[in-house]
XYZ file of C-alpha atoms in Angstrom:
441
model
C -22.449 37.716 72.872
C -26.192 38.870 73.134
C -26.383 38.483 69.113
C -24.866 35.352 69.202
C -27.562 33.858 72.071
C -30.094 35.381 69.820
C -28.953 33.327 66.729
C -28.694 30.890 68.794
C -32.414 30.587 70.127
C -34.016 31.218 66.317
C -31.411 28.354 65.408
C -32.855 26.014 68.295
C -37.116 26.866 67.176
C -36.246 26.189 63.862
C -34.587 22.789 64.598
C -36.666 21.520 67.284
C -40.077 23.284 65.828
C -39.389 22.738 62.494
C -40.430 26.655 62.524
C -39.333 28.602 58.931
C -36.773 31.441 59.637
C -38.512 34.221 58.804
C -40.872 33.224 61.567
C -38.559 32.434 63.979
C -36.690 35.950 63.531
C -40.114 37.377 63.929
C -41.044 36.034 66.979
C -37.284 35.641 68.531
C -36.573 39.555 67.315
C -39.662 41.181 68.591
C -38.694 42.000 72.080
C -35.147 41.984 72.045
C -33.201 45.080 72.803
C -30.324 45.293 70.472
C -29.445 48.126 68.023
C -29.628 47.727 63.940
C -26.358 46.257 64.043
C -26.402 43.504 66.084
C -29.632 42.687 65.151
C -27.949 42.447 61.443
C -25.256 40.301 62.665
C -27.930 37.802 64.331
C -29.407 37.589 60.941
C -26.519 37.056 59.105
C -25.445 33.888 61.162
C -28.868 32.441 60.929
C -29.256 32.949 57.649
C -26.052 31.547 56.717
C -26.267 28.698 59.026
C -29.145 27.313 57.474
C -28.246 28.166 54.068
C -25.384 25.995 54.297
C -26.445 23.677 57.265
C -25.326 19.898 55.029
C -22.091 21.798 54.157
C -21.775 22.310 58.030
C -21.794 19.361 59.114
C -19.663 17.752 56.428
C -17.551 20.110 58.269
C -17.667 18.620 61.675
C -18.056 15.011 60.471
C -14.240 15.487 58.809
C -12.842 17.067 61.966
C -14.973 15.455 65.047
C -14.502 11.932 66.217
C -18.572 12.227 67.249
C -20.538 12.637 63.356
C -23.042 15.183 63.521
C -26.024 12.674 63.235
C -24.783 11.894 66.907
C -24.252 15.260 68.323
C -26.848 16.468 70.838
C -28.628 19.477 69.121
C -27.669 22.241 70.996
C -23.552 21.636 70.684
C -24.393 20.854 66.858
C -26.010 24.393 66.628
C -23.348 25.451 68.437
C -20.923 24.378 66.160
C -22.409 25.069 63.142
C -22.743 29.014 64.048
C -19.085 28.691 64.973
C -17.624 27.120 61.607
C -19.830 29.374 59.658
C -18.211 32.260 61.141
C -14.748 31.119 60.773
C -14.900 30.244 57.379
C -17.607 32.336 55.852
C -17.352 35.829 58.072
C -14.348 37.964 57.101
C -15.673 40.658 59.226
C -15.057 38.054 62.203
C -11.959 37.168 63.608
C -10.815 33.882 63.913
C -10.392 34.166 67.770
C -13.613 35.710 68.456
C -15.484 33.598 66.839
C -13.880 30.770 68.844
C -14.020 32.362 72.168
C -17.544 33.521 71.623
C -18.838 30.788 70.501
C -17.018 28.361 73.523
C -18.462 31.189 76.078
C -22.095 30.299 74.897
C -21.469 26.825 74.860
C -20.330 26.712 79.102
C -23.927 28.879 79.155
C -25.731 26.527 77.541
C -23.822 23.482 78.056
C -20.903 23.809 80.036
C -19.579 19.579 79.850
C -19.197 20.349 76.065
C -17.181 23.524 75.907
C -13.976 22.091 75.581
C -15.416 19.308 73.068
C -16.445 22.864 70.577
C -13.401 24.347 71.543
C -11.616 21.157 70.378
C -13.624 20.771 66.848
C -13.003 24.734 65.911
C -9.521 24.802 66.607
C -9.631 22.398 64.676
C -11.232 23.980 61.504
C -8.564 27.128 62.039
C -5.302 24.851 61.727
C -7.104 23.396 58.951
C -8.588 26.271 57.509
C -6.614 26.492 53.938
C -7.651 22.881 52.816
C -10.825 22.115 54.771
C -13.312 23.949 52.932
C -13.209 22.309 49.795
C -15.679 19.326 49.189
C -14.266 16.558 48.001
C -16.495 14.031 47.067
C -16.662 12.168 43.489
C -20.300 11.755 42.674
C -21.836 14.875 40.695
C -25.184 14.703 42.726
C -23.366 14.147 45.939
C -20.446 16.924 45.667
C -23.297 19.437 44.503
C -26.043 18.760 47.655
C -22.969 18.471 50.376
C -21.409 21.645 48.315
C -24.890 24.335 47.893
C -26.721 22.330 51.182
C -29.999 20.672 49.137
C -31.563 17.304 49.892
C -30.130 14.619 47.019
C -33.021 14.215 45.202
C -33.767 17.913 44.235
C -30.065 18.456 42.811
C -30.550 15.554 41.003
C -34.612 16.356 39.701
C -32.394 19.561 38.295
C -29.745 17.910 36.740
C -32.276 15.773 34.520
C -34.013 18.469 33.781
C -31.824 21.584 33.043
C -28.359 19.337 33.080
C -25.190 19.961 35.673
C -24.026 23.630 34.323
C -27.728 25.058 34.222
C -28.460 23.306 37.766
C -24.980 24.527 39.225
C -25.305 28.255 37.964
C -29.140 27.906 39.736
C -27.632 26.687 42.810
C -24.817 29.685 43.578
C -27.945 32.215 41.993
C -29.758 30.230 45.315
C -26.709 30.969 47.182
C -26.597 34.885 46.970
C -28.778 37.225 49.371
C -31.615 38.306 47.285
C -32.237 42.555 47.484
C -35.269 44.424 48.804
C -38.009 45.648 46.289
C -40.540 48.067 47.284
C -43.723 48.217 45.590
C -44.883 52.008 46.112
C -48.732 52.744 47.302
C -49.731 55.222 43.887
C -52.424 56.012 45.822
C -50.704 57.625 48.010
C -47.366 58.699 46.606
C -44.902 58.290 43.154
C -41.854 56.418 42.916
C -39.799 59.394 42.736
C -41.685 60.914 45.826
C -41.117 58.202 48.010
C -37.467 57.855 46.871
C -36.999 61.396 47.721
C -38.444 60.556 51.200
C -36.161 57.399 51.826
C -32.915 59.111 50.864
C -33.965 61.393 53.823
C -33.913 57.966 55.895
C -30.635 57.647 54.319
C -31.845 54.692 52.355
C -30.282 53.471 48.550
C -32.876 53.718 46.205
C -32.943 52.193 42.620
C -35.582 52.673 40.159
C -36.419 49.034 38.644
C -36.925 49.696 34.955
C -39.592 47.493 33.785
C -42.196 47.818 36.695
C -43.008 51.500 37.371
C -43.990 51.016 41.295
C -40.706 49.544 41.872
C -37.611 50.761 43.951
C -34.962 48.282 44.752
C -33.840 49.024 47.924
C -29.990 48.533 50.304
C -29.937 49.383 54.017
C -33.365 49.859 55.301
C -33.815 48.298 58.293
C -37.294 47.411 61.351
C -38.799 48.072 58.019
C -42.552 47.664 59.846
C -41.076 50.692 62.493
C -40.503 52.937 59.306
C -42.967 55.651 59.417
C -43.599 55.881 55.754
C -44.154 51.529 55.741
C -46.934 52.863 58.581
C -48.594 55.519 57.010
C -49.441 53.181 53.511
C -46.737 54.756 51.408
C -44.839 50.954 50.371
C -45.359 47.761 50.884
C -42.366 44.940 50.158
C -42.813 42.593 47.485
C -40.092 41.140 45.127
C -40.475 41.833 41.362
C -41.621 38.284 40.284
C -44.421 38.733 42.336
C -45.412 41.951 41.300
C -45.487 40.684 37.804
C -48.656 38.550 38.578
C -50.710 42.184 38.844
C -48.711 43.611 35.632
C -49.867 40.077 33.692
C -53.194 40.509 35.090
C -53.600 43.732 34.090
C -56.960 44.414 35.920
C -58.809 47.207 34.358
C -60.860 49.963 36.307
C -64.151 49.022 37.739
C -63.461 45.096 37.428
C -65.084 42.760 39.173
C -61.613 40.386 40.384
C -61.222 37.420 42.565
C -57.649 36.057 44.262
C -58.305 32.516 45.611
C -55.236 31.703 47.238
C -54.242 35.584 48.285
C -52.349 35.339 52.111
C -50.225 37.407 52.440
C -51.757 39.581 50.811
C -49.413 40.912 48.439
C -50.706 40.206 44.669
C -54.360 41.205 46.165
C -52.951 45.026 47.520
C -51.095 45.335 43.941
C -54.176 44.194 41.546
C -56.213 46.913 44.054
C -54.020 49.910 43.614
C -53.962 48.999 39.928
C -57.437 49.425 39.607
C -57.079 52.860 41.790
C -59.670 51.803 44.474
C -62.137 51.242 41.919
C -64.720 48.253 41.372
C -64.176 44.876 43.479
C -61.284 42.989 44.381
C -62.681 39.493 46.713
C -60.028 37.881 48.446
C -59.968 34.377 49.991
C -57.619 32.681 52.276
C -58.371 29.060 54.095
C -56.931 30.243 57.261
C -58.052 32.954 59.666
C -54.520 34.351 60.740
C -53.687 35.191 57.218
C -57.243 36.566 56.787
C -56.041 39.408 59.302
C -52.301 39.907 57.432
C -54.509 40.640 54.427
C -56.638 42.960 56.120
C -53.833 44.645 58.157
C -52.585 45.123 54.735
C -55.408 46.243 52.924
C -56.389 49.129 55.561
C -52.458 50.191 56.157
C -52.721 50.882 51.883
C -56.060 52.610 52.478
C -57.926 50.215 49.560
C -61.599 50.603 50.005
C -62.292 48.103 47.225
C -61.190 45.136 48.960
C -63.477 42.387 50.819
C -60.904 39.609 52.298
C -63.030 36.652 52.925
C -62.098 32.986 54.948
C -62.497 29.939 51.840
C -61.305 27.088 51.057
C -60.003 27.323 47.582
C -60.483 23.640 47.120
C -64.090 24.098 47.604
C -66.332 25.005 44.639
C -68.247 28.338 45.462
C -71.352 27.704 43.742
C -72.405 31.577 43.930
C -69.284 32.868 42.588
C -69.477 30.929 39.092
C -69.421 33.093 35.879
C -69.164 36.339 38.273
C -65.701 37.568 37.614
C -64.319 39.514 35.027
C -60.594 38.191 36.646
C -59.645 34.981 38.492
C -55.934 34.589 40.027
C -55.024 31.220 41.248
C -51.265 32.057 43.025
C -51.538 28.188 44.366
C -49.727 26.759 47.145
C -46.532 25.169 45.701
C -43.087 23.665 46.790
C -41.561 26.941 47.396
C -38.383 25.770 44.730
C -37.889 29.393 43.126
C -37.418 31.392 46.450
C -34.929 29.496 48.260
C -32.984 32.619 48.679
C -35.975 34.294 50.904
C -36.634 30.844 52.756
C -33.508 28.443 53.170
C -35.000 25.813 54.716
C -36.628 24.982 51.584
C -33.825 23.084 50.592
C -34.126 20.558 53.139
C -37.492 19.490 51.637
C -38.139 15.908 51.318
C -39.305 14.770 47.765
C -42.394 13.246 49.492
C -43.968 16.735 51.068
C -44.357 17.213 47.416
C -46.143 14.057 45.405
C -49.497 15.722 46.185
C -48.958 19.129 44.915
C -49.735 18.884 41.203
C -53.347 17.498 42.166
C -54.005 20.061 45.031
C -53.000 22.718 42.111
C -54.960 21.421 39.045
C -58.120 21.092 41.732
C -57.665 24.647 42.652
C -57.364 25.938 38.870
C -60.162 23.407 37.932
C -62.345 25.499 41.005
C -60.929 29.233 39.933
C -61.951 28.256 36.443
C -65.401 28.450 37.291
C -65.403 31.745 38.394
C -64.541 33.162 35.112
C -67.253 35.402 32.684
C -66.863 34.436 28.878
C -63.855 36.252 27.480
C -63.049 36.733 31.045
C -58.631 36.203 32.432
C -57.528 33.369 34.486
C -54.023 33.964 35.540
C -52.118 30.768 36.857
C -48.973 31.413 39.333
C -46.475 29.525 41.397
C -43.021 30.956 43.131
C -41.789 27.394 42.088
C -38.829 25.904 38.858
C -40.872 22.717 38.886
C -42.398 22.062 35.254
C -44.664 19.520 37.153
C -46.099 22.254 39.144
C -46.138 24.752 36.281
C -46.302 24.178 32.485
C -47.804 20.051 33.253
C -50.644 21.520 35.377
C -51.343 24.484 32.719
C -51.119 21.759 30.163
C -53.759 19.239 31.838
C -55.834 21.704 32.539
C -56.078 23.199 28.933
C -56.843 19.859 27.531
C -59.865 18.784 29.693
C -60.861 22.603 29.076
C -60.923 23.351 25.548
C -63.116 26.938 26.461
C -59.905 28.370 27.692
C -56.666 29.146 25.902
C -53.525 30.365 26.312
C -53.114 34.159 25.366
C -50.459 36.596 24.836
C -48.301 38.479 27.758
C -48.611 41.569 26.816
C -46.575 45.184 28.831
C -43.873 43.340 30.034
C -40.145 42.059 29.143
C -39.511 39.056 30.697
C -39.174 36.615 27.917
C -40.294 37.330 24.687
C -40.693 33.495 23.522
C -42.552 32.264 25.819
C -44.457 35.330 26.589
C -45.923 35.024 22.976
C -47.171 31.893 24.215
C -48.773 33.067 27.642
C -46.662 32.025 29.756
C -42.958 33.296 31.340
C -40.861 30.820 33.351
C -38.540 33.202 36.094
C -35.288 31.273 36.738
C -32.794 33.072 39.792
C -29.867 32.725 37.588
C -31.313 34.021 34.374
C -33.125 36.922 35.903
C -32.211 37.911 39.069
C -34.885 37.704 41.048
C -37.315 35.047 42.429
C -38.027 31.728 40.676
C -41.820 32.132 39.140
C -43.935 30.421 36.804
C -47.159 32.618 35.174
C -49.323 31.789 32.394
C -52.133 33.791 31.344
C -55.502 32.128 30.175
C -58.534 33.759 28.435
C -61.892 31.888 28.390
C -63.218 31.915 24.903
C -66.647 29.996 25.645
């Protein structure tokens, strides 16, 4: 039961706040007094709740005489968490997930416990047939089916075509795994694994990146003594490929515009072993302190984390940097599997995005010595936020080019033409766009 009211309350924030899960496990989790188990089944019905939150309530709208647009918010919650367990949890038994679910509802709302009790039954005597989504229309079926808003199944589908999109949408659908990037200042790969299979943790070297460990079953990760002491940090490969395409050398003089949390700044640092000068900017203050927290739990003494607005130009910082990152805000589109609620985006949070982007490259661009590297990121599929803003960008700019990717194995092609585009389904890990730019003039 205490799980389940746990679920229950990140559920509500995230709802009613309009709060992103990760957040709301943070804040919900902190206190709370249950073992690695139960916290793990929490997370697994909030997770999977809003991961499949339109498939949900297709589910009650087929079986409930009230539609789910018309349920009050707490028994929708309710009986979302209790349909997800009865047809997604095997590890869950049919009755207990009825029972438990009706006992939190007479908590919470006592009037409506026989109403949930009602639906679910429901769902169980129904359970063979129910699950399947019938529905004719290709856009339709695939949105009700994966849980995305219309308009981005369909933005896929014109762009990639229904296989491609479909293949992208169950990639979306699977739990993504746990990469470590090790601290070499501090430790080796093969150190640190030896040191986590003490913890009992699964450790898999990732071939391609040489700070890498993929990791299963390590849990209060921020608890772990070795997180503490600056031996790891967690980042997911895509990301870490920003510092490989980089490729900062010793005693460079680098600047990350965009850098909270922190994660691309740490890596490019510890790539250049503590040496030369590694500025970091972030518009707002909180994030300023993530990236410090992080900087002194590495033990990088070659970091200064400064509050700026990247859509600003910095007149003093123009011509002063041997490397300029611009990891711009974007839609979020390539790591649905980290943050759900991405899906539920509205085509409109986005029109702006491409100009806020191309402002922010136009700004980092400045920054750049001649023969100097601008690298270009975004965890985002959207060519409009990618290759179009690259594109622009290069033509009003003809004293930068495209150059190379050099050290890694991504995709060869495009790589030859400085720039990889990370799909889910093709690579298995996070959706990323990076192009690499060298000014010549």
């Amino acid at each position: 039961m205490k799980s389940r009211n746990l679920a229950y309350k990140v559920l509500f924030d995230i709802e009613k706040n309009q709060n992103y899960s990760n957040m709301a496990i943070n804040k919900h989790f902190k206190d709370c007094n249950l073992d690695n188990r139960d916290r793990g089944f929490a997370t697994e019905i909030i997770y999977g709740v809003v991961e499949n939150k339109i498939y949900l309530d297709y589910i009650i709208d087929k079986l409930s005489k009230i539609k789910s647009n018309k349920l009050n918010l707490k028994v929708k919650i309710l009986l979302r968490m209790g349909i997800y367990q009865i047809l997604f949890l095997d590890s869950v038994s049919d009755y207990a997930a009825v029972n438990e679910t009706v006992n939190l509802t007479k908590k919470l709302d006592n009037r409506s416990a026989g109403f949930v009790n009602a639906v679910l039954r429901n769902v169980i005597r129904q359970k063979e047939d129910i699950g399947e989504v019938k529905i004719k229309d290709t856009v339709d079926n695939l949105s009700t089916k994966y849980s995305y808003n219309k308009w981005i199944v369909r933005n896929w589908i014109s762009k990639f075509g229904r296989e491609f999109t479909e293949d992208l949408l169950e990639a979306n659908a699977e739990r993504p795994s746990l990469y470590l990037r090790v601290n070499t200042l501090k430790t080796n790969r093969d150190e640190l694994i030896s040191l986590l299979e003490k913890q009992d943790v699964q450790c898999e070297k990732v071939p391609f990146i040489q700070e890498a460990i993929k990791v299963n079953n390590l849990k209060n990760i921020e608890n772990n003594e070795l997180y503490k002491k600056g031996l790891f940090t967690v980042q997911d490969i895509s990301s870490m490929l920003v510092g490989k395409i980089l490729n900062p050398q010793k005693d460079a003089k680098v600047l990350d515009v965009c850098s909270a949390p922190g994660g691309k700044t740490t890596h490019i640092a510890t790539l250049m072993e503590n040496s030369g000068q590694v500025v970091s900017r972030d518009i707002f203050e909180h994030k300023i302190k993530l990236i410090q927290n992080s900087v002194n739990r590495l033990g990088l003494k070659n970091v200064d984390v400064e509050l700026f607005d990247a859509l600003s130009l910095d007149k003093e910082s123009i011509d002063k940097f041997d490397y300029v990152l611009a990891d711009v805000p974007c839609s979020g589109l390539g790591i649905i599997r980290r943050k759900p609620e991405i899906k539920y985006k509205a085509k409109e949070e986005l029109v702006d995005l491409p100009k806020i982007q191309s402002k922010i490259l136009e700004n980092a661009s400045k920054y750049v010595k001649i023969n100097g590297t601008l690298v270009y990121s975004t965890c985002t599929v959207q060519d409009c936020e990618n290759i179009e803003v690259v594109e622009k960008f290069l033509k009003e700019n003809p004293n930068y080019e495209l150059v190379p990717i050099e050290g890694i194995n991504v995709d060869p092609d495009e790589q030859e033409k400085g720039y990889i585009k990370i799909y889910p389904n093709v690579h298995g890990m996070d959706g990323f766009f990076i192009a690499k730019m060298k000014r010549v003039k």
